[in-house]
């Protein structure tokens, strides 16, 4: 079993670097085309950080027909984003939320989670439901672009994004294209190694695909969010830490689940509906109450989120 474990880890590493190369290449190409850094940040970079979850979910559904892994990946990633990643960040430094954008997006993430829970009620996510989620994703992106253009602090936002996403004119177009295709290829290879070996491990140890999706696959594909959120926490960039988690949860439901379901209906184990998805909603509600009531996550609240996530993971096995 050593080889599947090693290949699983290699798959995670390749996914991580693949997403990084794709974001670097595509964002620089977009800037060369004259697209605003703000728009690039809201679309190209945001989608790029969710690329591991998307490609891994497509691999699981289209190649393996493992709907439990797909839904487990989305539900598990959302639980770990809030419970583990944001909880750990608040333990390092209490997270104060200043931005009105976060207070608007957190309820949107909760609404999307409740809609997803309702769609799961029939035991299958149909193609039309996938298209509905994708429509919600497009509407969300358009809303973000509209709000940025309308914002009084647009100049400040532009400056922030320009500092974060700097155009490097020294890089040739051919090199940027190479990075994009290298990133895409790495994502495909990494996802295949991750999913194939996760299923091998599940079968060997007698673990259900649901649990593998909720744990190993979800945690592995959430590493980009873990890295960026912890870096933001150490730099005391509080809004970025929370925005990263909330945005990732929205993308996981609207873009990833929507894309996979639109291509092929997702069949899944009943416990995902009766236990896992409700817990995902409950953790998000707790986070929302924390940040809306006192506009912060203190160490105690972060510890509660982290502990609840660890207890949940323990009882999965």
Short mmCIF file of C-alpha atoms in Angstrom, two decimals:
data_model
loop_
_atom_site.label_atom_id
_atom_site.label_comp_id
_atom_site.label_asym_id
_atom_site.label_seq_id
_atom_site.Cartn_x
_atom_site.Cartn_y
_atom_site.Cartn_z
CA UNK A 1 0.00 0.00 0.00
CA UNK A 2 3.04 2.28 0.11
CA UNK A 3 2.92 3.06 -3.62
CA UNK A 4 -0.75 4.23 -3.67
CA UNK A 5 -0.06 6.41 -0.61
CA UNK A 6 3.00 7.97 -2.26
CA UNK A 7 1.14 8.49 -5.55
CA UNK A 8 -1.76 10.10 -3.65
CA UNK A 9 0.67 12.57 -2.03
CA UNK A 10 2.39 13.23 -5.37
CA UNK A 11 -1.04 13.94 -6.87
CA UNK A 12 -1.72 16.58 -4.21
CA UNK A 13 1.66 18.23 -4.85
CA UNK A 14 1.12 18.27 -8.63
CA UNK A 15 -2.37 19.74 -8.14
CA UNK A 16 -0.96 22.51 -5.95
CA UNK A 17 1.72 23.55 -8.44
CA UNK A 18 -0.62 23.09 -11.39
CA UNK A 19 -3.08 25.58 -9.92
CA UNK A 20 -0.23 28.01 -9.21
CA UNK A 21 1.10 27.81 -12.78
CA UNK A 22 -2.38 28.18 -14.26
CA UNK A 23 -3.14 31.26 -12.14
CA UNK A 24 0.23 32.88 -12.90
CA UNK A 25 0.05 32.30 -16.64
CA UNK A 26 -3.62 33.13 -17.16
CA UNK A 27 -3.61 36.25 -14.95
CA UNK A 28 -0.55 37.66 -16.74
CA UNK A 29 -2.13 36.90 -20.12
CA UNK A 30 -5.32 38.67 -19.07
CA UNK A 31 -3.35 41.73 -17.97
CA UNK A 32 -1.54 41.76 -21.33
CA UNK A 33 -4.97 41.88 -22.99
CA UNK A 34 -5.76 45.04 -21.05
CA UNK A 35 -8.15 43.48 -18.53
CA UNK A 36 -8.35 45.29 -15.18
CA UNK A 37 -6.42 43.71 -12.28
CA UNK A 38 -9.66 43.89 -10.26
CA UNK A 39 -11.52 41.76 -12.82
CA UNK A 40 -8.56 39.38 -13.07
CA UNK A 41 -8.57 38.97 -9.29
CA UNK A 42 -12.30 38.33 -9.10
CA UNK A 43 -12.38 35.82 -11.95
CA UNK A 44 -9.10 34.28 -13.15
CA UNK A 45 -7.31 34.09 -9.80
CA UNK A 46 -10.43 33.09 -7.84
CA UNK A 47 -11.32 30.33 -10.31
CA UNK A 48 -7.71 29.18 -10.46
CA UNK A 49 -7.50 28.52 -6.72
CA UNK A 50 -10.59 26.30 -7.03
CA UNK A 51 -9.12 24.42 -9.99
CA UNK A 52 -7.86 21.42 -7.92
CA UNK A 53 -11.37 20.74 -6.55
CA UNK A 54 -12.92 21.18 -10.00
CA UNK A 55 -10.57 18.88 -11.90
CA UNK A 56 -10.53 16.26 -9.12
CA UNK A 57 -14.34 16.24 -9.04
CA UNK A 58 -14.57 15.91 -12.82
CA UNK A 59 -12.07 13.05 -12.71
CA UNK A 60 -14.05 11.28 -9.98
CA UNK A 61 -17.40 11.65 -11.75
CA UNK A 62 -16.54 11.16 -15.42
CA UNK A 63 -13.80 8.53 -15.14
CA UNK A 64 -14.62 6.68 -11.91
CA UNK A 65 -18.36 7.39 -11.66
CA UNK A 66 -17.78 8.10 -7.97
CA UNK A 67 -20.55 10.53 -7.05
CA UNK A 68 -19.86 10.07 -3.33
CA UNK A 69 -16.30 11.30 -3.85
CA UNK A 70 -17.53 14.34 -5.81
CA UNK A 71 -20.11 15.44 -3.26
CA UNK A 72 -17.87 14.43 -0.37
CA UNK A 73 -15.10 16.60 -1.84
CA UNK A 74 -17.36 19.67 -2.02
CA UNK A 75 -19.00 19.17 1.38
CA UNK A 76 -15.73 18.21 3.06
CA UNK A 77 -13.82 21.13 1.53
CA UNK A 78 -16.46 23.57 2.76
CA UNK A 79 -16.36 22.10 6.26
CA UNK A 80 -12.56 22.24 6.41
CA UNK A 81 -12.48 25.75 4.96
CA UNK A 82 -14.57 27.10 7.83
CA UNK A 83 -13.83 24.69 10.67
CA UNK A 84 -10.17 23.84 10.14
CA UNK A 85 -8.66 26.63 8.02
CA UNK A 86 -10.53 29.66 9.38
CA UNK A 87 -10.63 28.20 12.90
CA UNK A 88 -6.86 27.66 12.85
CA UNK A 89 -6.31 31.17 11.45
CA UNK A 90 -8.35 32.70 14.31
CA UNK A 91 -6.30 30.71 16.82
CA UNK A 92 -3.10 32.21 15.39
CA UNK A 93 -4.45 35.78 15.31
CA UNK A 94 -8.02 36.84 16.16
CA UNK A 95 -9.73 37.74 12.87
CA UNK A 96 -11.48 41.11 12.75
CA UNK A 97 -13.80 41.58 9.77
CA UNK A 98 -13.95 45.15 8.48
CA UNK A 99 -15.25 44.68 4.97
CA UNK A 100 -18.92 45.07 4.06
CA UNK A 101 -18.25 42.72 1.14
CA UNK A 102 -17.67 39.84 3.55
CA UNK A 103 -20.87 40.55 5.44
CA UNK A 104 -22.73 40.33 2.14
CA UNK A 105 -20.94 37.26 0.79
CA UNK A 106 -21.22 35.16 3.95
CA UNK A 107 -25.05 35.14 3.79
CA UNK A 108 -24.74 34.33 0.06
CA UNK A 109 -22.55 31.33 0.92
CA UNK A 110 -25.14 30.20 3.47
CA UNK A 111 -27.95 30.64 0.95
CA UNK A 112 -26.04 28.58 -1.65
CA UNK A 113 -25.43 25.86 0.96
CA UNK A 114 -29.13 25.67 1.86
CA UNK A 115 -30.09 25.54 -1.85
CA UNK A 116 -27.59 22.71 -2.35
CA UNK A 117 -29.08 20.86 0.63
CA UNK A 118 -32.54 21.20 -0.90
CA UNK A 119 -31.32 19.91 -4.26
CA UNK A 120 -29.86 16.84 -2.54
CA UNK A 121 -33.25 15.86 -1.08
CA UNK A 122 -34.13 13.52 -3.94
CA UNK A 123 -30.92 11.48 -3.60
CA UNK A 124 -29.46 12.71 -6.89
CA UNK A 125 -28.29 16.02 -8.30
CA UNK A 126 -29.83 16.29 -11.77
CA UNK A 127 -28.32 18.06 -14.77
CA UNK A 128 -30.83 20.91 -14.67
CA UNK A 129 -29.85 21.56 -11.06
CA UNK A 130 -26.22 21.71 -12.15
CA UNK A 131 -27.08 24.31 -14.79
CA UNK A 132 -29.01 26.27 -12.17
CA UNK A 133 -25.94 26.34 -9.91
CA UNK A 134 -23.77 27.45 -12.84
CA UNK A 135 -26.24 30.25 -13.57
CA UNK A 136 -25.85 31.30 -9.93
CA UNK A 137 -22.07 31.31 -10.36
CA UNK A 138 -22.23 33.58 -13.41
CA UNK A 139 -24.68 35.89 -11.59
CA UNK A 140 -22.32 36.02 -8.59
CA UNK A 141 -19.33 36.99 -10.74
CA UNK A 142 -21.36 39.68 -12.56
CA UNK A 143 -22.54 41.00 -9.18
CA UNK A 144 -18.96 41.20 -7.94
CA UNK A 145 -17.82 43.09 -11.04
CA UNK A 146 -20.78 45.48 -10.76
CA UNK A 147 -20.13 46.16 -7.07
CA UNK A 148 -16.44 46.81 -7.66
CA UNK A 149 -17.18 49.30 -10.43
CA UNK A 150 -19.82 50.98 -8.27
CA UNK A 151 -17.76 51.10 -5.07
CA UNK A 152 -16.65 54.46 -3.78
CA UNK A 153 -13.35 52.93 -2.80
CA UNK A 154 -12.72 51.68 -6.34
CA UNK A 155 -9.33 53.41 -6.52
CA UNK A 156 -8.30 51.73 -3.27
CA UNK A 157 -9.49 48.35 -4.56
CA UNK A 158 -7.61 48.86 -7.82
CA UNK A 159 -4.45 49.69 -5.90
CA UNK A 160 -4.83 46.57 -3.74
CA UNK A 161 -5.32 44.30 -6.75
CA UNK A 162 -2.51 45.99 -8.69
CA UNK A 163 -0.16 45.32 -5.80
CA UNK A 164 -1.34 41.70 -5.60
CA UNK A 165 -1.44 41.03 -9.34
CA UNK A 166 1.47 42.85 -10.94
CA UNK A 167 2.00 42.69 -14.66
CA UNK A 168 5.43 41.39 -15.63
CA UNK A 169 6.12 42.64 -19.13
CA UNK A 170 9.46 40.82 -19.23
CA UNK A 171 7.67 37.48 -19.60
CA UNK A 172 7.03 36.47 -23.20
CA UNK A 173 3.55 35.51 -24.40
CA UNK A 174 4.88 32.11 -25.43
CA UNK A 175 6.12 31.48 -21.87
CA UNK A 176 2.78 32.52 -20.39
CA UNK A 177 0.94 30.17 -22.75
CA UNK A 178 3.34 27.41 -21.75
CA UNK A 179 2.54 28.08 -18.07
CA UNK A 180 -1.20 27.90 -18.78
CA UNK A 181 -0.97 24.57 -20.60
CA UNK A 182 1.53 23.21 -18.07
CA UNK A 183 -0.90 24.15 -15.31
CA UNK A 184 -3.84 22.49 -17.05
CA UNK A 185 -1.83 19.35 -17.77
CA UNK A 186 -0.57 19.20 -14.19
CA UNK A 187 -4.09 19.58 -12.84
CA UNK A 188 -5.33 16.70 -14.98
CA UNK A 189 -2.40 14.45 -14.00
CA UNK A 190 -2.57 15.42 -10.33
CA UNK A 191 -6.33 14.84 -10.19
CA UNK A 192 -5.96 11.40 -11.77
CA UNK A 193 -3.26 10.37 -9.28
CA UNK A 194 -5.27 11.78 -6.38
CA UNK A 195 -8.63 10.20 -7.24
CA UNK A 196 -7.39 6.84 -8.56
CA UNK A 197 -5.21 6.19 -5.53
CA UNK A 198 -7.78 7.55 -3.07
CA UNK A 199 -10.25 4.95 -4.37
CA UNK A 200 -7.58 2.21 -4.17
CA UNK A 201 -6.90 3.16 -0.54
CA UNK A 202 -10.63 3.22 0.23
CA UNK A 203 -11.12 -0.27 -1.18
CA UNK A 204 -8.03 -1.65 0.57
CA UNK A 205 -8.96 -0.33 4.03
CA UNK A 206 -12.69 -0.93 3.62
CA UNK A 207 -13.54 2.76 3.82
CA UNK A 208 -16.50 4.13 1.87
CA UNK A 209 -15.94 6.50 -1.04
CA UNK A 210 -18.04 9.04 0.86
CA UNK A 211 -15.55 9.12 3.74
CA UNK A 212 -12.56 9.26 1.38
CA UNK A 213 -14.15 12.21 -0.42
CA UNK A 214 -14.94 13.98 2.86
CA UNK A 215 -11.44 13.49 4.27
CA UNK A 216 -8.42 12.73 2.08
CA UNK A 217 -9.71 14.20 -1.19
CA UNK A 218 -11.34 17.26 0.44
CA UNK A 219 -8.29 18.05 2.57
CA UNK A 220 -5.87 17.47 -0.30
CA UNK A 221 -7.70 19.76 -2.72
CA UNK A 222 -8.12 22.44 0.00
CA UNK A 223 -4.36 22.93 0.45
CA UNK A 224 -4.24 26.08 -1.76
CA UNK A 225 -6.91 27.69 0.43
CA UNK A 226 -5.06 26.57 3.57
CA UNK A 227 -1.81 28.13 2.36
CA UNK A 228 -3.28 31.46 1.24
CA UNK A 229 -5.49 31.85 4.33
CA UNK A 230 -2.69 31.11 6.80
CA UNK A 231 -0.36 33.53 4.99
CA UNK A 232 -3.08 36.19 5.20
CA UNK A 233 -3.54 35.44 8.91
CA UNK A 234 0.18 35.79 9.66
CA UNK A 235 0.22 39.09 7.75
CA UNK A 236 -2.90 40.13 9.73
CA UNK A 237 -4.79 40.68 6.46
CA UNK A 238 -8.06 39.69 8.12
CA UNK A 239 -10.46 40.41 5.27
CA UNK A 240 -8.41 38.32 2.86
CA UNK A 241 -8.49 35.34 5.24
CA UNK A 242 -12.28 35.40 5.59
CA UNK A 243 -12.91 36.33 1.95
CA UNK A 244 -10.79 33.39 0.82
CA UNK A 245 -12.87 30.93 2.85
CA UNK A 246 -16.27 32.40 1.97
CA UNK A 247 -15.37 32.75 -1.72
CA UNK A 248 -14.03 29.20 -1.88
CA UNK A 249 -17.24 27.80 -0.35
CA UNK A 250 -19.34 29.67 -2.93
CA UNK A 251 -17.14 28.48 -5.80
CA UNK A 252 -17.22 24.88 -4.56
CA UNK A 253 -21.02 24.79 -4.66
CA UNK A 254 -21.83 27.00 -7.64
CA UNK A 255 -18.91 26.28 -9.99
CA UNK A 256 -17.60 22.84 -9.07
CA UNK A 257 -20.78 21.03 -8.10
CA UNK A 258 -22.66 22.88 -10.85
CA UNK A 259 -20.15 21.92 -13.55
CA UNK A 260 -20.02 18.25 -12.61
CA UNK A 261 -23.81 17.86 -12.21
CA UNK A 262 -24.46 19.70 -15.49
CA UNK A 263 -22.35 17.13 -17.33
CA UNK A 264 -23.67 14.03 -15.55
CA UNK A 265 -26.19 13.54 -12.70
CA UNK A 266 -24.52 12.90 -9.33
CA UNK A 267 -25.76 9.92 -7.30
CA UNK A 268 -24.63 9.79 -3.68
CA UNK A 269 -24.93 8.00 -0.35
CA UNK A 270 -27.86 9.03 1.89
CA UNK A 271 -25.60 9.98 4.81
CA UNK A 272 -24.24 12.89 2.80
CA UNK A 273 -27.75 14.34 2.85
CA UNK A 274 -28.73 13.39 6.40
CA UNK A 275 -25.45 14.08 8.24
CA UNK A 276 -22.60 15.69 6.31
CA UNK A 277 -24.32 18.47 4.36
CA UNK A 278 -26.36 19.62 7.42
CA UNK A 279 -23.12 19.79 9.43
CA UNK A 280 -21.59 21.91 6.65
CA UNK A 281 -24.52 24.33 6.95
CA UNK A 282 -24.29 24.34 10.77
CA UNK A 283 -20.58 25.25 10.76
CA UNK A 284 -21.24 28.05 8.27
CA UNK A 285 -24.12 29.37 10.42
CA UNK A 286 -21.81 29.43 13.46
CA UNK A 287 -19.16 31.37 11.54
CA UNK A 288 -21.79 33.78 10.22
CA UNK A 289 -23.13 34.47 13.73
CA UNK A 290 -19.61 35.09 15.00
CA UNK A 291 -18.59 37.57 12.30
CA UNK A 292 -21.92 39.39 12.07
CA UNK A 293 -22.51 39.88 15.80
CA UNK A 294 -19.08 41.10 16.89
CA UNK A 295 -17.39 41.56 13.51
CA UNK A 296 -14.60 39.24 14.54
CA UNK A 297 -13.49 35.69 15.23
CA UNK A 298 -11.59 35.53 18.50
CA UNK A 299 -9.38 32.67 19.63
CA UNK A 300 -12.18 30.99 21.58
CA UNK A 301 -14.51 31.04 18.58
CA UNK A 302 -11.72 29.84 16.31
CA UNK A 303 -11.03 27.03 18.76
CA UNK A 304 -14.70 26.05 18.77
CA UNK A 305 -14.79 25.89 14.96
CA UNK A 306 -11.56 23.88 14.84
CA UNK A 307 -12.66 21.48 17.59
CA UNK A 308 -16.03 20.85 15.93
CA UNK A 309 -14.25 20.05 12.66
CA UNK A 310 -11.82 17.62 14.32
CA UNK A 311 -14.63 15.87 16.26
CA UNK A 312 -16.61 15.54 13.02
CA UNK A 313 -13.59 14.03 11.22
CA UNK A 314 -13.02 11.60 14.12
CA UNK A 315 -16.58 10.26 14.01
CA UNK A 316 -16.39 9.71 10.25
CA UNK A 317 -14.24 6.68 10.95
#
